[in-house]
PDB file of C-alpha atoms in Angstrom:
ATOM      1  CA  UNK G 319       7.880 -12.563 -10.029  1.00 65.00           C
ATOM      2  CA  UNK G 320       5.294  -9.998  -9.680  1.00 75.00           C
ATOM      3  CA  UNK G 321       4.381  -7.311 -12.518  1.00 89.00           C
ATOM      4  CA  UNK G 322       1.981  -4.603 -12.153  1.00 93.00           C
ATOM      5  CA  UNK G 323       1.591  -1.640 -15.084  1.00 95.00           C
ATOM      6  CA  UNK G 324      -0.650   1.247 -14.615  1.00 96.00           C
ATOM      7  CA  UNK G 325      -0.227   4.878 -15.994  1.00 96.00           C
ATOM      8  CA  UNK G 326       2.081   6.981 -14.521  1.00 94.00           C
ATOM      9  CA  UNK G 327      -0.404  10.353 -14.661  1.00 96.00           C
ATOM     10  CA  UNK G 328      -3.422  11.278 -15.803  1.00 97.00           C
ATOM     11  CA  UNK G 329      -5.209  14.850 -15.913  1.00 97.00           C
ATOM     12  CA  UNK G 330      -8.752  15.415 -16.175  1.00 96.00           C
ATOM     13  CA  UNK G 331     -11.344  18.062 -15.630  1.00 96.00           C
ATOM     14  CA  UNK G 332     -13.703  18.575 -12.947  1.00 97.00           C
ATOM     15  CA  UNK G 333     -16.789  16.389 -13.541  1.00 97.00           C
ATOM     16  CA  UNK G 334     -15.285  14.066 -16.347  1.00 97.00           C
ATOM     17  CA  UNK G 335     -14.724  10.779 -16.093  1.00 97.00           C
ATOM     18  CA  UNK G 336     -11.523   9.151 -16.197  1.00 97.00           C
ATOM     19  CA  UNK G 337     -10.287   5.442 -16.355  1.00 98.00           C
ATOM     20  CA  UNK G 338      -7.517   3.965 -14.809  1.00 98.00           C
ATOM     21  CA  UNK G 339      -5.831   0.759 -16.391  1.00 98.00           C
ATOM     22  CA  UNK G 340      -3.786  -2.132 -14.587  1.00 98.00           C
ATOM     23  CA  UNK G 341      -2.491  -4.861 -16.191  1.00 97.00           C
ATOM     24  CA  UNK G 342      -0.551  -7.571 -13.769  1.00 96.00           C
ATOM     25  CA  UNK G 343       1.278 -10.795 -14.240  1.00 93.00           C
ATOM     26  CA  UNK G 344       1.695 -12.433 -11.116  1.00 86.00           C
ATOM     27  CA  UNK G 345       2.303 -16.011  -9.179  1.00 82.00           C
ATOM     28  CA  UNK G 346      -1.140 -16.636  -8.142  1.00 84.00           C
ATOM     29  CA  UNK G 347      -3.964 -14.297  -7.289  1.00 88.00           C
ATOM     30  CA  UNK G 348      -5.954 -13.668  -4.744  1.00 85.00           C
ATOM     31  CA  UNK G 349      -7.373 -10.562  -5.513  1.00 90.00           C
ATOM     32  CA  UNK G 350      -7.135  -6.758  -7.098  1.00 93.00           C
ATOM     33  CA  UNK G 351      -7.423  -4.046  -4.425  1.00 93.00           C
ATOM     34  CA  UNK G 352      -7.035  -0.258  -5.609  1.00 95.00           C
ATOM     35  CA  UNK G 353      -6.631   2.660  -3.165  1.00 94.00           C
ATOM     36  CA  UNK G 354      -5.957   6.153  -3.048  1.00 95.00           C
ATOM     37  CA  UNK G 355      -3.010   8.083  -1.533  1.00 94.00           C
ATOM     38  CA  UNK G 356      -3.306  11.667  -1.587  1.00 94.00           C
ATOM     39  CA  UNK G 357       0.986  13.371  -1.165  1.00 88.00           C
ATOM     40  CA  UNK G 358       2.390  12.180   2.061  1.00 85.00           C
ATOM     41  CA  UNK G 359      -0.514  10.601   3.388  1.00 90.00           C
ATOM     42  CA  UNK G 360      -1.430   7.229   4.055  1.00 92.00           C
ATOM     43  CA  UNK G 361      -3.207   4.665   1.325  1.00 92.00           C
ATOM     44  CA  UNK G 362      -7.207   4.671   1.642  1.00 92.00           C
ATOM     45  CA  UNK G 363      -8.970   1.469   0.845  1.00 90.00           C
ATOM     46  CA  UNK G 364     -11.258   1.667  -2.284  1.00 93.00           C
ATOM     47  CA  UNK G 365     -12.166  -1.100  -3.946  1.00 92.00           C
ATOM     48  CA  UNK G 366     -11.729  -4.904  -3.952  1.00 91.00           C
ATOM     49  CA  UNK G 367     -12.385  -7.513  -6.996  1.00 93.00           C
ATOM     50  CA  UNK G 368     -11.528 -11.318  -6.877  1.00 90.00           C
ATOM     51  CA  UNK G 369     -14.089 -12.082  -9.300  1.00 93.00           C
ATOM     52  CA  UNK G 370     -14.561 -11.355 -12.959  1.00 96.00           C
ATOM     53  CA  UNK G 371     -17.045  -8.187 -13.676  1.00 96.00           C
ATOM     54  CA  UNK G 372     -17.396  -4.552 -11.971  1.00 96.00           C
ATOM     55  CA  UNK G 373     -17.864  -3.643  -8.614  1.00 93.00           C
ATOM     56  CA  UNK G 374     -19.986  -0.220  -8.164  1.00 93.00           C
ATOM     57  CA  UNK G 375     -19.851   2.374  -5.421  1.00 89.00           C
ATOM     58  CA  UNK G 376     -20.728   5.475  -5.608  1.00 93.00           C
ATOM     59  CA  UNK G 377     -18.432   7.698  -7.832  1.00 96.00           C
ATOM     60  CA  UNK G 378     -16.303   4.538  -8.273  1.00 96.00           C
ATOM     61  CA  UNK G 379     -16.799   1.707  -9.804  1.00 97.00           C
ATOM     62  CA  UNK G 380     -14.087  -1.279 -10.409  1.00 97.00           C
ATOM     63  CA  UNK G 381     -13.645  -3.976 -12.970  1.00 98.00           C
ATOM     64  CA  UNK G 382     -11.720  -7.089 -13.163  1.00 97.00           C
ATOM     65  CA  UNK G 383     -10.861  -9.494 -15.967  1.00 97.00           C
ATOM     66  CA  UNK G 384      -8.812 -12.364 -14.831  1.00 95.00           C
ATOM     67  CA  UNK G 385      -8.235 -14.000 -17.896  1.00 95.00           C
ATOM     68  CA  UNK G 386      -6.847 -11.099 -19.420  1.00 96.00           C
ATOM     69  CA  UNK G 387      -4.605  -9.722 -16.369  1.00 96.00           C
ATOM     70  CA  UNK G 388      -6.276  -6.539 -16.233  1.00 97.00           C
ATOM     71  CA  UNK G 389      -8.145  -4.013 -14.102  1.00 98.00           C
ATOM     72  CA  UNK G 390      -9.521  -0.185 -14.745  1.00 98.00           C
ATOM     73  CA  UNK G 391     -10.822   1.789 -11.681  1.00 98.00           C
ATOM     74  CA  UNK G 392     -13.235   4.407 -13.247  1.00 98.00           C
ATOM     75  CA  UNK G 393     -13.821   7.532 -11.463  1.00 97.00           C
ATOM     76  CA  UNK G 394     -17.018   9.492 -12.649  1.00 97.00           C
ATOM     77  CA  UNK G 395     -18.095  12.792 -11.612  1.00 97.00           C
ATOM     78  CA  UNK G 396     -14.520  13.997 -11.399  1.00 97.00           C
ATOM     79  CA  UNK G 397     -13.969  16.531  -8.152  1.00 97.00           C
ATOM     80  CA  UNK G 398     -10.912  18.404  -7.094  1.00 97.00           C
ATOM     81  CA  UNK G 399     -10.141  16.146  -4.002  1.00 96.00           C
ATOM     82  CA  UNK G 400     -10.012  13.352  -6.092  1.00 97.00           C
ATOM     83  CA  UNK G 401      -6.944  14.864  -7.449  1.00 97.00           C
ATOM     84  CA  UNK G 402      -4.510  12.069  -6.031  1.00 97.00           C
ATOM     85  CA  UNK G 403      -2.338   8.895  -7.018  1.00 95.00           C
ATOM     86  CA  UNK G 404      -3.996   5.842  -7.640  1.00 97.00           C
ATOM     87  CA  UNK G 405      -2.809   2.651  -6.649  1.00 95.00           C
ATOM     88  CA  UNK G 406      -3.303  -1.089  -8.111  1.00 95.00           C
ATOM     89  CA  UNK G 407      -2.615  -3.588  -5.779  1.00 93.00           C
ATOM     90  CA  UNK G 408      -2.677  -7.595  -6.360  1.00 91.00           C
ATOM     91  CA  UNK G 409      -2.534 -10.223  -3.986  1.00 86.00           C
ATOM     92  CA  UNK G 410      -1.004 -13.190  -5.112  1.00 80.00           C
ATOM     93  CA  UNK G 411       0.700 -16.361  -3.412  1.00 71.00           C
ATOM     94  CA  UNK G 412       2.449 -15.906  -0.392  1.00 64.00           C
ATOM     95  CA  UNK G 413       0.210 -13.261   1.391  1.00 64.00           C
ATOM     96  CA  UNK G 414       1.800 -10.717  -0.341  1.00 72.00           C
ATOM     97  CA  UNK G 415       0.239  -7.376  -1.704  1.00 79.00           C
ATOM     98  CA  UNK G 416       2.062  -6.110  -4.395  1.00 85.00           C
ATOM     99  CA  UNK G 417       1.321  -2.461  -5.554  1.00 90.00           C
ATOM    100  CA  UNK G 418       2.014  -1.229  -8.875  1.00 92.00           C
ATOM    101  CA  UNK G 419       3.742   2.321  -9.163  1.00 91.00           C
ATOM    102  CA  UNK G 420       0.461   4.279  -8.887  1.00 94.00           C
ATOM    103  CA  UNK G 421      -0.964   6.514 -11.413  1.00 96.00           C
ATOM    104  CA  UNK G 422      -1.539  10.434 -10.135  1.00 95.00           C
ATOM    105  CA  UNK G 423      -4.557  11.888 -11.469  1.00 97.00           C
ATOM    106  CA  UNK G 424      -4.811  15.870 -11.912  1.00 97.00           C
ATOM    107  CA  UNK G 425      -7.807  16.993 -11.672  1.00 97.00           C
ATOM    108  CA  UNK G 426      -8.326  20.905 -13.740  1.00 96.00           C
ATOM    109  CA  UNK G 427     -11.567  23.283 -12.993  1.00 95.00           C
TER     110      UNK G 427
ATOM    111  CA  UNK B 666      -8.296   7.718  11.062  1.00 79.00           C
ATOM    112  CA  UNK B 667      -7.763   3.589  10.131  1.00 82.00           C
ATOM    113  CA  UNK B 668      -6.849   3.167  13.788  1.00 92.00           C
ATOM    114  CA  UNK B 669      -3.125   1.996  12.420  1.00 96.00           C
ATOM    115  CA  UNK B 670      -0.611   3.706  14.832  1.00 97.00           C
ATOM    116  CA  UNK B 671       2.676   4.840  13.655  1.00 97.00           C
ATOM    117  CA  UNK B 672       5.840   6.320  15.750  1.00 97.00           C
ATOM    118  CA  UNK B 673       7.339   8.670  15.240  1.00 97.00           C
ATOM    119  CA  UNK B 674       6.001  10.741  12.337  1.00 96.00           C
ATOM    120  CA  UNK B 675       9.233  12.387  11.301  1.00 97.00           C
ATOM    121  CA  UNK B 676      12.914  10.966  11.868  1.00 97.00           C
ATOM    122  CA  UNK B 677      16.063  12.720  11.459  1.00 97.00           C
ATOM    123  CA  UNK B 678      19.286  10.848  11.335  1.00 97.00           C
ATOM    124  CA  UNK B 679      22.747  10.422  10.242  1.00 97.00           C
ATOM    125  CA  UNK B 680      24.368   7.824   7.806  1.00 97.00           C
ATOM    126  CA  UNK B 681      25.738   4.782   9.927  1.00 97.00           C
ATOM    127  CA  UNK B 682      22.983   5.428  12.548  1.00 98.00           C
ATOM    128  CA  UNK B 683      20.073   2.838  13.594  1.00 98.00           C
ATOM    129  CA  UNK B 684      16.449   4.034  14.044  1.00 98.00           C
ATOM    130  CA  UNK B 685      13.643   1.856  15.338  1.00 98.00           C
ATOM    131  CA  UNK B 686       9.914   2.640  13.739  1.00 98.00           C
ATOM    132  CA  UNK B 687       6.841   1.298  15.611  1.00 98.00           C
ATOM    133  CA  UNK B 688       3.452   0.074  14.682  1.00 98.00           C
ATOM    134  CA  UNK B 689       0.196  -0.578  16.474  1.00 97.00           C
ATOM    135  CA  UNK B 690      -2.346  -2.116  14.396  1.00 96.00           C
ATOM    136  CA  UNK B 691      -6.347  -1.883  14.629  1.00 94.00           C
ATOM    137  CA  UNK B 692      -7.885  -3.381  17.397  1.00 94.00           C
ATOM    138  CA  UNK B 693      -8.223  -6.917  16.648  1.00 91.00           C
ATOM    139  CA  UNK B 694      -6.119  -7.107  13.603  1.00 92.00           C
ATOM    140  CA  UNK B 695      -3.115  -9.968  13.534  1.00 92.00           C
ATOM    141  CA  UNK B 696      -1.555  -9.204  10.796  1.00 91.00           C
ATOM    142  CA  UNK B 697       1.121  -6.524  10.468  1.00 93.00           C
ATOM    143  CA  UNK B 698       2.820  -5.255   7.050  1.00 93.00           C
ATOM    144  CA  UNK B 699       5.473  -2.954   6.767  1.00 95.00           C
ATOM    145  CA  UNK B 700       6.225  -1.249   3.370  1.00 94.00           C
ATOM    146  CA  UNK B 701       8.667   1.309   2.363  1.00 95.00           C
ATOM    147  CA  UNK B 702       8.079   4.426  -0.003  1.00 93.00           C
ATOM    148  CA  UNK B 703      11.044   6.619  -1.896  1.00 89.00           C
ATOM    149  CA  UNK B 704      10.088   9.954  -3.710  1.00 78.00           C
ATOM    150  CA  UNK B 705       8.467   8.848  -6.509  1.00 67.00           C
ATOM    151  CA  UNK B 706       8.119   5.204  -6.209  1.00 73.00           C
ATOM    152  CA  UNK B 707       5.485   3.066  -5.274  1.00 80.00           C
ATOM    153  CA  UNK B 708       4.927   1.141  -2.463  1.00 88.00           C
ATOM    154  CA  UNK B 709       7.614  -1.648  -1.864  1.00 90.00           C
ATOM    155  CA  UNK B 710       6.595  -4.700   0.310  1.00 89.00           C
ATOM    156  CA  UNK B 711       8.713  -5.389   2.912  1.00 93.00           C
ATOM    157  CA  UNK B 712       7.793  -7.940   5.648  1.00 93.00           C
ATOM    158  CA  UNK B 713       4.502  -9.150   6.797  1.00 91.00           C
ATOM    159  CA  UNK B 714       4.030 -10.339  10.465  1.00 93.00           C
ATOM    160  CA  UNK B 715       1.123 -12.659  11.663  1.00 92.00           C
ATOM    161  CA  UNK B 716       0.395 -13.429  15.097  1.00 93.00           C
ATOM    162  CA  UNK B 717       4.136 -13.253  15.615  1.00 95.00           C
ATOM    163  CA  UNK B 718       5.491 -15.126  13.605  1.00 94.00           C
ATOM    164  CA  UNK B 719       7.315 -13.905  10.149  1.00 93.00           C
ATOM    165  CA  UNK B 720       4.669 -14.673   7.010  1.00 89.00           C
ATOM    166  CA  UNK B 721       5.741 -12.933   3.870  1.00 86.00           C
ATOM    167  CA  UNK B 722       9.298 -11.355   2.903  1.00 88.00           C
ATOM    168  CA  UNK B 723       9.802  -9.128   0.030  1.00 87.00           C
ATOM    169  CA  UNK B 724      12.706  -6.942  -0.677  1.00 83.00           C
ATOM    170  CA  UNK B 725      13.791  -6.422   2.743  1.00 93.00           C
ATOM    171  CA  UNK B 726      17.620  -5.596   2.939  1.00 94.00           C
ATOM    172  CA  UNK B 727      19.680  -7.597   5.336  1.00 96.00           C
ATOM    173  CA  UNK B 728      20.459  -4.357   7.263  1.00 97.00           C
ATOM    174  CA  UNK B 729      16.412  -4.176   8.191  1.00 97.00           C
ATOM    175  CA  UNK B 730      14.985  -6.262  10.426  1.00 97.00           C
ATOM    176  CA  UNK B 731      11.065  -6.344  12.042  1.00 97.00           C
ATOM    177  CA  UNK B 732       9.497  -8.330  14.885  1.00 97.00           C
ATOM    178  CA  UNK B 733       5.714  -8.288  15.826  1.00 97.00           C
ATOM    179  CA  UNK B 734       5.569  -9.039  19.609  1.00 97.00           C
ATOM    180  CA  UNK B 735       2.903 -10.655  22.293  1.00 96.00           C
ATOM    181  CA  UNK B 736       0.875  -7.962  22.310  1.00 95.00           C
ATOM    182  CA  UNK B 737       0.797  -7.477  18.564  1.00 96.00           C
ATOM    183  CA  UNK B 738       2.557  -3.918  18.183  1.00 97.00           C
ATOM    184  CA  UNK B 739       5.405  -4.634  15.752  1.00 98.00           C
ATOM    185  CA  UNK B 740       8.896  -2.766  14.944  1.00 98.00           C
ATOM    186  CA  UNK B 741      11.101  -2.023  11.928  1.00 98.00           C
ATOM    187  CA  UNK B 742      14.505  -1.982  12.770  1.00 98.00           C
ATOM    188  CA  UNK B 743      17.316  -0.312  10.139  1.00 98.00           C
ATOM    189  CA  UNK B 744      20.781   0.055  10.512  1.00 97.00           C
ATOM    190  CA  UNK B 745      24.123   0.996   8.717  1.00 97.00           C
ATOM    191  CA  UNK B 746      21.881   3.940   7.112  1.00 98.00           C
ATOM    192  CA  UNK B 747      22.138   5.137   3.891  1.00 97.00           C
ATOM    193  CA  UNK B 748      20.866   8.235   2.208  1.00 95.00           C
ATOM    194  CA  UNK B 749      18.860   5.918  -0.131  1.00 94.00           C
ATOM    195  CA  UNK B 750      17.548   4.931   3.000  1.00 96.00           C
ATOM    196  CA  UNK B 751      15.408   8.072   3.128  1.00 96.00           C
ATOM    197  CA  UNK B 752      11.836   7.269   2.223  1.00 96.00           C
ATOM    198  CA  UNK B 753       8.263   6.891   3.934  1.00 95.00           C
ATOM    199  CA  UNK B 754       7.381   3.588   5.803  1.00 97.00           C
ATOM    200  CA  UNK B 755       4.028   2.597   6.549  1.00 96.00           C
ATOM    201  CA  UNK B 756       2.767   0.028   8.499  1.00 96.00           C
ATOM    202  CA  UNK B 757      -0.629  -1.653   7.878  1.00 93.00           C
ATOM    203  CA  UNK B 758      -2.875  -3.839   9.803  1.00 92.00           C
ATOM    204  CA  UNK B 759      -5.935  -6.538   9.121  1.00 88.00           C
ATOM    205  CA  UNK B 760      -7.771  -9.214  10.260  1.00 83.00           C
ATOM    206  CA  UNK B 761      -6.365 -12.338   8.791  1.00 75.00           C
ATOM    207  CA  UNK B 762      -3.340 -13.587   6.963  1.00 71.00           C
ATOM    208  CA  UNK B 763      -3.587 -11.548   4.093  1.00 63.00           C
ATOM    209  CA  UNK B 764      -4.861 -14.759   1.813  1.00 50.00           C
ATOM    210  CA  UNK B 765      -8.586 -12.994   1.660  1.00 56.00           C
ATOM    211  CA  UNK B 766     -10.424 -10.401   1.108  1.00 56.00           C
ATOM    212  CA  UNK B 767      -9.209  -8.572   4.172  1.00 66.00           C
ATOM    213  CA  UNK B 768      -8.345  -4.845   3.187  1.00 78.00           C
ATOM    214  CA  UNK B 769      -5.203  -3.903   4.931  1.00 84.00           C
ATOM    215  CA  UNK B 770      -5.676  -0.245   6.908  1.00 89.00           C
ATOM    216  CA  UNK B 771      -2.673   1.790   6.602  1.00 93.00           C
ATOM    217  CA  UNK B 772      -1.103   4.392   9.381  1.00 95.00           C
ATOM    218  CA  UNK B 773      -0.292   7.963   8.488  1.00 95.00           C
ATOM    219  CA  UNK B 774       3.570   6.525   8.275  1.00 96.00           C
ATOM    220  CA  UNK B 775       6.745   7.703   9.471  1.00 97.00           C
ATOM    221  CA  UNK B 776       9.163   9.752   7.348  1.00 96.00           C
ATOM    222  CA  UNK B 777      12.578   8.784   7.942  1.00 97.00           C
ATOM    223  CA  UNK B 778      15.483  11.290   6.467  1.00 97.00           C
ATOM    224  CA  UNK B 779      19.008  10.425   6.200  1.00 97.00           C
ATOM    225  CA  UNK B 780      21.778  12.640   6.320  1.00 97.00           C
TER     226      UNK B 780
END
């Protein structure tokens, strides 16, 4: 079966940085995605890793150890739109992408 | 706007009724994916349609059926509602079979409410 484990909510202020942890056991893998769903809207694409190290771009930056299971999305130069839930998503055998619960970030002035 | 096309956007209905959600992916995708969102939960995988045919199954219940059809639009049938039933499905779209680095775009979803 598929596992995914992130934080359930995290509060920051404006122009912080804050780091966002997913750990996943799964059958296979074929990659991390994470995306952003701000209430009642639709998920928005943000990063992808399939290999080991961190992706960069912009604000956000993404890193990926396979061995270990485990992904942190790292949000720098906090705003108040960024304000949203977070969402780790792995893709592992059987075209499947499995999201973990997301993790809703609060972001304070 | 990912170019994902969901109808309706809201959906009233009674327990025991059947409703019929539709999807129209990006230009050009072939893949369709239809997951299901409750107050408070995360995303739940559903089915995933390719070119068609059926490709991935994840907790669909027995009362929900999809089909993705020539032209590549795709629908979510459910039936025998529940209340639990209530939630937010999306649909979302991409390129291949899901097996690479495609990023799946996601419609503004439809909010079904059973009562």
């Amino acid at each position: 079966g598929q596992n995914i484990d992130q934080p359930t909510e995290m509060t920051a202020t404006e122009g912080a940085i804050v780091q966002i942890n997913c750990t996943y056991q799964t059958s296979g893998f074929n990659g991390l995605f994470w995306y952003q769903q701000h209430a009642g809207e639709a998920p928005t694409f943000l990063s992808y890793n399939v290999l080991d190290g961190l992706e960069e771009k912009g604000r956000f930056s993404s890193f990926l150890s396979r061995s270990k299971g485990y992904s942190y999305l790292l949000l720098k130069e906090l705003q108040m739109k960024d304000s949203a839930s977070y969402l780790c998503a792995v893709k592992a055998a059987g075209n499947k992408l499995t999201f973990g619960g997301g993790t809703r970030v609060l972001v304070k002035p | 706007d990912s170019g994902v096309t969901q109808t309706p956007k809201h959906l009233i209905t009674a327990t025991g009724q059947r409703v019929t959600l539709r999807c129209s992916p990006r230009s050009g995708d072939l893949s369709v994916y239809w997951y299901q969102q409750s107050l408070d939960q995360g995303l739940q995988f559903l089915i995933q349609y390719y070119n068609g045919e059926e490709r991935a199954k994840g907790n669909i219940l027995e009362r929900f059926s999809a089909q993705q059809f020539p032209d590549l639009h795709s629908e979510l049938n459910l039936s025998s509602l529940e209340l639990g039933d209530s939630a937010l499905y999306f649909c979302a779209s991409s390129v291949g079979q899901g097996v690479d680095n495609t990023e799946a775009f996601f419609g503004q979803g439809t909010r079904l409410t059973v009562v």
